[in-house]
């Protein structure tokens, strides 16, 4: 190790610099650790806050739904005669059902249960000691939420919502209570957990747990007033804290939110154990990184010190070497003559050039090639001199230069490899150049040819393999390795047949070898085995290279992996002939097999049957559960159909919910009925779709060969018509084709053609049925009703032609005509008069509602948009898909009023009324004889700011019930039959 002063100065500076670098690296790593831990904790806090908001919204929705039910029944009890029978009728399980989340119980003023919406034995049970009853003894308390407890009768884990019930004079009638099943909330919480570390808790402000996931059964009604979350929400209704759960003693980041104006608190906890693990891992990584940095710094210090000492040692040796250089020069001078002799006999050009580009030494080969020129410019043509000049300048700058230079000599292209080696004086200045030139023309030609062959070999997309005459591998190209998975060193020296798979037998390889031996060539497809064990198909071509005596010298094999190509061809064929969802034959394959079976049945003179199946209720599954569940249902249907038929029969899916079965080689007529009945029975059984259960059925049409047709198109058409009749007759049944079905189908086709002409010939008419205000007995509205004055059949009602119009799509034009005609006639009734126009559900599903065009028509008639009421059916709202919602919103934005027809006929939902902001609700006639239900529905509608129109009022008894219930409008033959616009106009003038 050096001990000079310069070495010691260098060592001090190096140590100071490296120490500062180590301190800087330590600071950067520490800052990164702190920043990463903080970011992770903030992310967990935001996640739990969002989670808590979502849970809060769900709990609020459940309580609001329960409270709406309490309000509705409370108002109904107020206006109904206060008798046990009345209360029991309102709350009976037949009249009120709210699913499994909650039910309704009425307590009399003494706290005894009088009636319940659920079939449980609560009548006569005293609940006067419960907090939700005690809280309502004093007026003005509103909605009360009681603490969690076990039901006296149901023994379920519940918490209770209650409201005070008074009559019109303020007399205390009792308490209406909604027990809410906490286990359903806990189940929802459990399904909402994103991971096992997440906990979701709902607790009462008195500190008792209502629902929790996980451990609901163990924690229900547990007191957590000693927890940090309970103490925290007392000072702030929302927040996020670090805490240790009193239940499982785990450390978590918890976000809590107190429900507005309710004594309930939602908290979501997320374990921060992961944060600690991440921090430990990061500390470990940081420690390793710092260790590596310090190690590198130490190694750099040692390396730098050793390098500095070595440089000093080299400098000392150079001085010694320089001292001996004079003696060496003398020895070289003495051998100059021998070197000259050697240079003249070398096959390459050797010369010496000074800085003036003058040759002071040239060997004999130089004169043979370049002549006797003394300077470079005399030796080379101008263009070659210009090409050489840059290399010459680099050499005189002190760089050893190698380059290649081409030139024309004796009608041949010549290429020289030129080398310039600088000659320096004692000061290191370049004083001349040693010049060497070698003729490499032949080598360049061989190199170019070899490079081209190598380029083709290395970059070919086909795998290439060269073997000796015995089949032992000598060389492979990269494409070979890419296709086979074997590197070149793994296969060189092995026999080529070792790459093949067991797909081909010994006879195949014997024939292949004989062909190569006799012809020197073989081409075909063969299976190889990949290095990973997979088998792949290749297109292989063998060629033989012979030596000068005609004996086999080498075999060259070229092959391409065609596995994917073959698989693609097979996949394309399968996609073209099979249904992607169910794997059944599609319409194309079905038509082909049907024609084949028809030919076979005609040849063997055996009957054949075609079964056409259409699923009943499939659309409802799609609309309510979603298309993913619909796809699962279709797959299960395909499996059940396969189980019902024979192996020789064909089951196909034509598209949508339409399936067909080809029953071939029928020996007994009863086989068709047996198979069809088995299919109907199989389809009527429930379907398990993940966590949902669906119920559907099938409508089946049957056509027989040759009785019902002798070609595929006729058999399909006739089976379709038989299926259509089965669906019309009530579904879940089958029908054989009969000739009258063809007549009915033809009649529908003719009616569709005549409908197109009806618009052009102005055969459609509008009548108006008056709608009276029950309080004033004045006509304030009318419903526009379409009629068709058919030239041969007379006046047709909508039921006779609207279905055909919807099936053919002409309903769009009819609907547009109805609106235009109604708007034009409404102008004569006055701006305060409202005309109701029915809108077909088909138009909402299949086309955009022409709202802008309607508004333009109303402006032309100087009518307000509120003069027109668009009537839709309750069934349309069940779909509630994006298109229906968008079109409903467009009507609301245009200020057109909306009326919901047939309310209560199908699936009545309060949520639909709130969501779509309905203006009028048309009460179904089935309610008009039940005053209590009428009162409840009217009270509910008025609470939602909706007017009620009673339809089909035909007698005074119904009218009295409707007036007593507070109904707003009435429509029916009691008030007037549908009349022309002119007659309606006279009625309005006369009232």
PDB file of N, CA and C in Angstrom, residues 661-708:
ATOM      1  N   UNK A 661     -86.196 -29.985 -31.183  1.00  0.00           N
ATOM      2  CA  UNK A 661     -85.735 -31.366 -31.016  1.00  0.00           C
ATOM      3  C   UNK A 661     -86.182 -32.155 -32.248  1.00  0.00           C
ATOM      4  N   UNK A 662     -85.228 -32.874 -32.870  1.00  0.00           N
ATOM      5  CA  UNK A 662     -85.546 -33.744 -34.008  1.00  0.00           C
ATOM      6  C   UNK A 662     -85.600 -35.176 -33.493  1.00  0.00           C
ATOM      7  N   UNK A 663     -86.790 -35.773 -33.531  1.00  0.00           N
ATOM      8  CA  UNK A 663     -86.966 -37.172 -33.109  1.00  0.00           C
ATOM      9  C   UNK A 663     -86.991 -38.042 -34.363  1.00  0.00           C
ATOM     10  N   UNK A 664     -85.935 -38.808 -34.571  1.00  0.00           N
ATOM     11  CA  UNK A 664     -85.814 -39.601 -35.790  1.00  0.00           C
ATOM     12  C   UNK A 664     -86.130 -41.066 -35.506  1.00  0.00           C
ATOM     13  N   UNK A 665     -86.438 -41.803 -36.584  1.00  0.00           N
ATOM     14  CA  UNK A 665     -86.658 -43.251 -36.533  1.00  0.00           C
ATOM     15  C   UNK A 665     -87.685 -43.623 -35.463  1.00  0.00           C
ATOM     16  N   UNK A 666     -88.850 -42.969 -35.514  1.00  0.00           N
ATOM     17  CA  UNK A 666     -89.917 -43.263 -34.558  1.00  0.00           C
ATOM     18  C   UNK A 666     -90.595 -44.585 -34.920  1.00  0.00           C
ATOM     19  N   UNK A 667     -90.625 -45.496 -33.976  1.00  0.00           N
ATOM     20  CA  UNK A 667     -91.275 -46.780 -34.213  1.00  0.00           C
ATOM     21  C   UNK A 667     -92.662 -46.831 -33.583  1.00  0.00           C
ATOM     22  N   UNK A 668     -92.878 -46.064 -32.501  1.00  0.00           N
ATOM     23  CA  UNK A 668     -94.169 -46.022 -31.841  1.00  0.00           C
ATOM     24  C   UNK A 668     -94.648 -44.579 -31.786  1.00  0.00           C
ATOM     25  N   UNK A 669     -95.897 -44.260 -32.196  1.00  0.00           N
ATOM     26  CA  UNK A 669     -96.407 -42.885 -32.130  1.00  0.00           C
ATOM     27  C   UNK A 669     -96.396 -42.330 -30.712  1.00  0.00           C
ATOM     28  N   UNK A 670     -96.561 -43.212 -29.729  1.00  0.00           N
ATOM     29  CA  UNK A 670     -96.601 -42.741 -28.347  1.00  0.00           C
ATOM     30  C   UNK A 670     -95.260 -42.223 -27.850  1.00  0.00           C
ATOM     31  N   UNK A 671     -94.156 -42.523 -28.565  1.00  0.00           N
ATOM     32  CA  UNK A 671     -92.848 -42.033 -28.131  1.00  0.00           C
ATOM     33  C   UNK A 671     -92.798 -40.516 -28.134  1.00  0.00           C
ATOM     34  N   UNK A 672     -93.470 -39.877 -29.104  1.00  0.00           N
ATOM     35  CA  UNK A 672     -93.443 -38.413 -29.196  1.00  0.00           C
ATOM     36  C   UNK A 672     -94.103 -37.802 -27.973  1.00  0.00           C
ATOM     37  N   UNK A 673     -95.299 -38.295 -27.614  1.00  0.00           N
ATOM     38  CA  UNK A 673     -96.030 -37.759 -26.464  1.00  0.00           C
ATOM     39  C   UNK A 673     -95.236 -37.981 -25.187  1.00  0.00           C
ATOM     40  N   UNK A 674     -94.645 -39.175 -25.051  1.00  0.00           N
ATOM     41  CA  UNK A 674     -93.869 -39.465 -23.838  1.00  0.00           C
ATOM     42  C   UNK A 674     -92.708 -38.500 -23.691  1.00  0.00           C
ATOM     43  N   UNK A 675     -91.965 -38.278 -24.780  1.00  0.00           N
ATOM     44  CA  UNK A 675     -90.808 -37.392 -24.718  1.00  0.00           C
ATOM     45  C   UNK A 675     -91.241 -35.950 -24.461  1.00  0.00           C
ATOM     46  N   UNK A 676     -92.310 -35.502 -25.120  1.00  0.00           N
ATOM     47  CA  UNK A 676     -92.776 -34.119 -24.935  1.00  0.00           C
ATOM     48  C   UNK A 676     -93.253 -33.909 -23.508  1.00  0.00           C
ATOM     49  N   UNK A 677     -93.988 -34.875 -22.949  1.00  0.00           N
ATOM     50  CA  UNK A 677     -94.449 -34.733 -21.570  1.00  0.00           C
ATOM     51  C   UNK A 677     -93.267 -34.712 -20.603  1.00  0.00           C
ATOM     52  N   UNK A 678     -92.256 -35.504 -20.894  1.00  0.00           N
ATOM     53  CA  UNK A 678     -91.065 -35.487 -20.046  1.00  0.00           C
ATOM     54  C   UNK A 678     -90.360 -34.131 -20.130  1.00  0.00           C
ATOM     55  N   UNK A 679     -90.332 -33.544 -21.347  1.00  0.00           N
ATOM     56  CA  UNK A 679     -89.720 -32.212 -21.522  1.00  0.00           C
ATOM     57  C   UNK A 679     -90.496 -31.163 -20.723  1.00  0.00           C
ATOM     58  N   UNK A 680     -91.832 -31.160 -20.824  1.00  0.00           N
ATOM     59  CA  UNK A 680     -92.644 -30.181 -20.093  1.00  0.00           C
ATOM     60  C   UNK A 680     -92.474 -30.345 -18.591  1.00  0.00           C
ATOM     61  N   UNK A 681     -92.450 -31.594 -18.120  1.00  0.00           N
ATOM     62  CA  UNK A 681     -92.259 -31.829 -16.692  1.00  0.00           C
ATOM     63  C   UNK A 681     -90.882 -31.345 -16.230  1.00  0.00           C
ATOM     64  N   UNK A 682     -89.866 -31.602 -17.041  1.00  0.00           N
ATOM     65  CA  UNK A 682     -88.506 -31.192 -16.685  1.00  0.00           C
ATOM     66  C   UNK A 682     -88.390 -29.674 -16.624  1.00  0.00           C
ATOM     67  N   UNK A 683     -89.019 -28.970 -17.594  1.00  0.00           N
ATOM     68  CA  UNK A 683     -88.923 -27.506 -17.622  1.00  0.00           C
ATOM     69  C   UNK A 683     -89.729 -26.855 -16.511  1.00  0.00           C
ATOM     70  N   UNK A 684     -90.767 -27.521 -16.022  1.00  0.00           N
ATOM     71  CA  UNK A 684     -91.611 -26.923 -14.978  1.00  0.00           C
ATOM     72  C   UNK A 684     -90.967 -27.016 -13.604  1.00  0.00           C
ATOM     73  N   UNK A 685     -89.924 -27.858 -13.460  1.00  0.00           N
ATOM     74  CA  UNK A 685     -89.218 -27.908 -12.181  1.00  0.00           C
ATOM     75  C   UNK A 685     -88.382 -26.656 -11.988  1.00  0.00           C
ATOM     76  N   UNK A 686     -88.174 -26.249 -10.750  1.00  0.00           N
ATOM     77  CA  UNK A 686     -87.449 -25.006 -10.455  1.00  0.00           C
ATOM     78  C   UNK A 686     -85.996 -25.108 -10.897  1.00  0.00           C
ATOM     79  N   UNK A 687     -85.442 -23.966 -11.232  1.00  0.00           N
ATOM     80  CA  UNK A 687     -84.044 -23.863 -11.661  1.00  0.00           C
ATOM     81  C   UNK A 687     -83.261 -23.114 -10.584  1.00  0.00           C
ATOM     82  N   UNK A 688     -82.129 -23.689 -10.168  1.00  0.00           N
ATOM     83  CA  UNK A 688     -81.264 -23.033  -9.189  1.00  0.00           C
ATOM     84  C   UNK A 688     -80.225 -22.214  -9.949  1.00  0.00           C
ATOM     85  N   UNK A 689     -80.350 -20.893  -9.905  1.00  0.00           N
ATOM     86  CA  UNK A 689     -79.441 -19.975 -10.597  1.00  0.00           C
ATOM     87  C   UNK A 689     -78.596 -19.277  -9.547  1.00  0.00           C
ATOM     88  N   UNK A 690     -77.435 -19.843  -9.237  1.00  0.00           N
ATOM     89  CA  UNK A 690     -76.594 -19.337  -8.147  1.00  0.00           C
ATOM     90  C   UNK A 690     -77.428 -19.311  -6.863  1.00  0.00           C
ATOM     91  N   UNK A 691     -77.650 -18.106  -6.296  1.00  0.00           N
ATOM     92  CA  UNK A 691     -78.413 -18.000  -5.057  1.00  0.00           C
ATOM     93  C   UNK A 691     -79.884 -17.709  -5.320  1.00  0.00           C
ATOM     94  N   UNK A 692     -80.285 -17.683  -6.583  1.00  0.00           N
ATOM     95  CA  UNK A 692     -81.672 -17.395  -6.928  1.00  0.00           C
ATOM     96  C   UNK A 692     -82.357 -18.665  -7.458  1.00  0.00           C
ATOM     97  N   UNK A 693     -83.687 -18.693  -7.320  1.00  0.00           N
ATOM     98  CA  UNK A 693     -84.486 -19.805  -7.848  1.00  0.00           C
ATOM     99  C   UNK A 693     -85.455 -19.231  -8.871  1.00  0.00           C
ATOM    100  N   UNK A 694     -85.511 -19.827 -10.060  1.00  0.00           N
ATOM    101  CA  UNK A 694     -86.390 -19.350 -11.131  1.00  0.00           C
ATOM    102  C   UNK A 694     -87.371 -20.451 -11.513  1.00  0.00           C
ATOM    103  N   UNK A 695     -88.565 -20.030 -11.933  1.00  0.00           N
ATOM    104  CA  UNK A 695     -89.597 -20.954 -12.389  1.00  0.00           C
ATOM    105  C   UNK A 695     -90.043 -20.543 -13.790  1.00  0.00           C
ATOM    106  N   UNK A 696     -89.979 -21.478 -14.709  1.00  0.00           N
ATOM    107  CA  UNK A 696     -90.444 -21.225 -16.069  1.00  0.00           C
ATOM    108  C   UNK A 696     -91.245 -22.443 -16.524  1.00  0.00           C
ATOM    109  N   UNK A 697     -91.721 -22.405 -17.737  1.00  0.00           N
ATOM    110  CA  UNK A 697     -92.372 -23.566 -18.348  1.00  0.00           C
ATOM    111  C   UNK A 697     -92.086 -23.520 -19.844  1.00  0.00           C
ATOM    112  N   UNK A 698     -92.709 -24.402 -20.581  1.00  0.00           N
ATOM    113  CA  UNK A 698     -92.472 -24.440 -22.020  1.00  0.00           C
ATOM    114  C   UNK A 698     -93.761 -24.617 -22.791  1.00  0.00           C
ATOM    115  N   UNK A 699     -93.823 -23.961 -23.950  1.00  0.00           N
ATOM    116  CA  UNK A 699     -94.910 -24.175 -24.899  1.00  0.00           C
ATOM    117  C   UNK A 699     -94.334 -24.935 -26.083  1.00  0.00           C
ATOM    118  N   UNK A 700     -94.962 -26.072 -26.445  1.00  0.00           N
ATOM    119  CA  UNK A 700     -94.366 -26.997 -27.405  1.00  0.00           C
ATOM    120  C   UNK A 700     -95.313 -27.194 -28.589  1.00  0.00           C
ATOM    121  N   UNK A 701     -94.740 -27.091 -29.795  1.00  0.00           N
ATOM    122  CA  UNK A 701     -95.470 -27.423 -31.011  1.00  0.00           C
ATOM    123  C   UNK A 701     -94.824 -28.604 -31.704  1.00  0.00           C
ATOM    124  N   UNK A 702     -95.646 -29.482 -32.298  1.00  0.00           N
ATOM    125  CA  UNK A 702     -95.135 -30.714 -32.907  1.00  0.00           C
ATOM    126  C   UNK A 702     -95.641 -30.801 -34.343  1.00  0.00           C
ATOM    127  N   UNK A 703     -94.705 -31.076 -35.267  1.00  0.00           N
ATOM    128  CA  UNK A 703     -95.090 -31.395 -36.646  1.00  0.00           C
ATOM    129  C   UNK A 703     -94.450 -32.726 -37.023  1.00  0.00           C
ATOM    130  N   UNK A 704     -95.164 -33.523 -37.818  1.00  0.00           N
ATOM    131  CA  UNK A 704     -94.731 -34.878 -38.156  1.00  0.00           C
ATOM    132  C   UNK A 704     -94.398 -34.977 -39.638  1.00  0.00           C
ATOM    133  N   UNK A 705     -93.341 -35.760 -39.926  1.00  0.00           N
ATOM    134  CA  UNK A 705     -92.987 -36.077 -41.308  1.00  0.00           C
ATOM    135  C   UNK A 705     -93.483 -37.495 -41.600  1.00  0.00           C
ATOM    136  N   UNK A 706     -94.156 -37.711 -42.689  1.00  0.00           N
ATOM    137  CA  UNK A 706     -94.457 -36.780 -43.793  1.00  0.00           C
ATOM    138  C   UNK A 706     -95.843 -36.165 -43.715  1.00  0.00           C
ATOM    139  N   UNK A 707     -96.595 -36.415 -42.597  1.00  0.00           N
ATOM    140  CA  UNK A 707     -97.997 -35.991 -42.536  1.00  0.00           C
ATOM    141  C   UNK A 707     -98.146 -34.474 -42.625  1.00  0.00           C
ATOM    142  N   UNK A 708     -97.267 -33.731 -41.931  1.00  0.00           N
ATOM    143  CA  UNK A 708     -97.411 -32.273 -41.849  1.00  0.00           C
ATOM    144  C   UNK A 708     -96.464 -31.528 -42.773  1.00  0.00           C
TER     145      UNK A 708
END
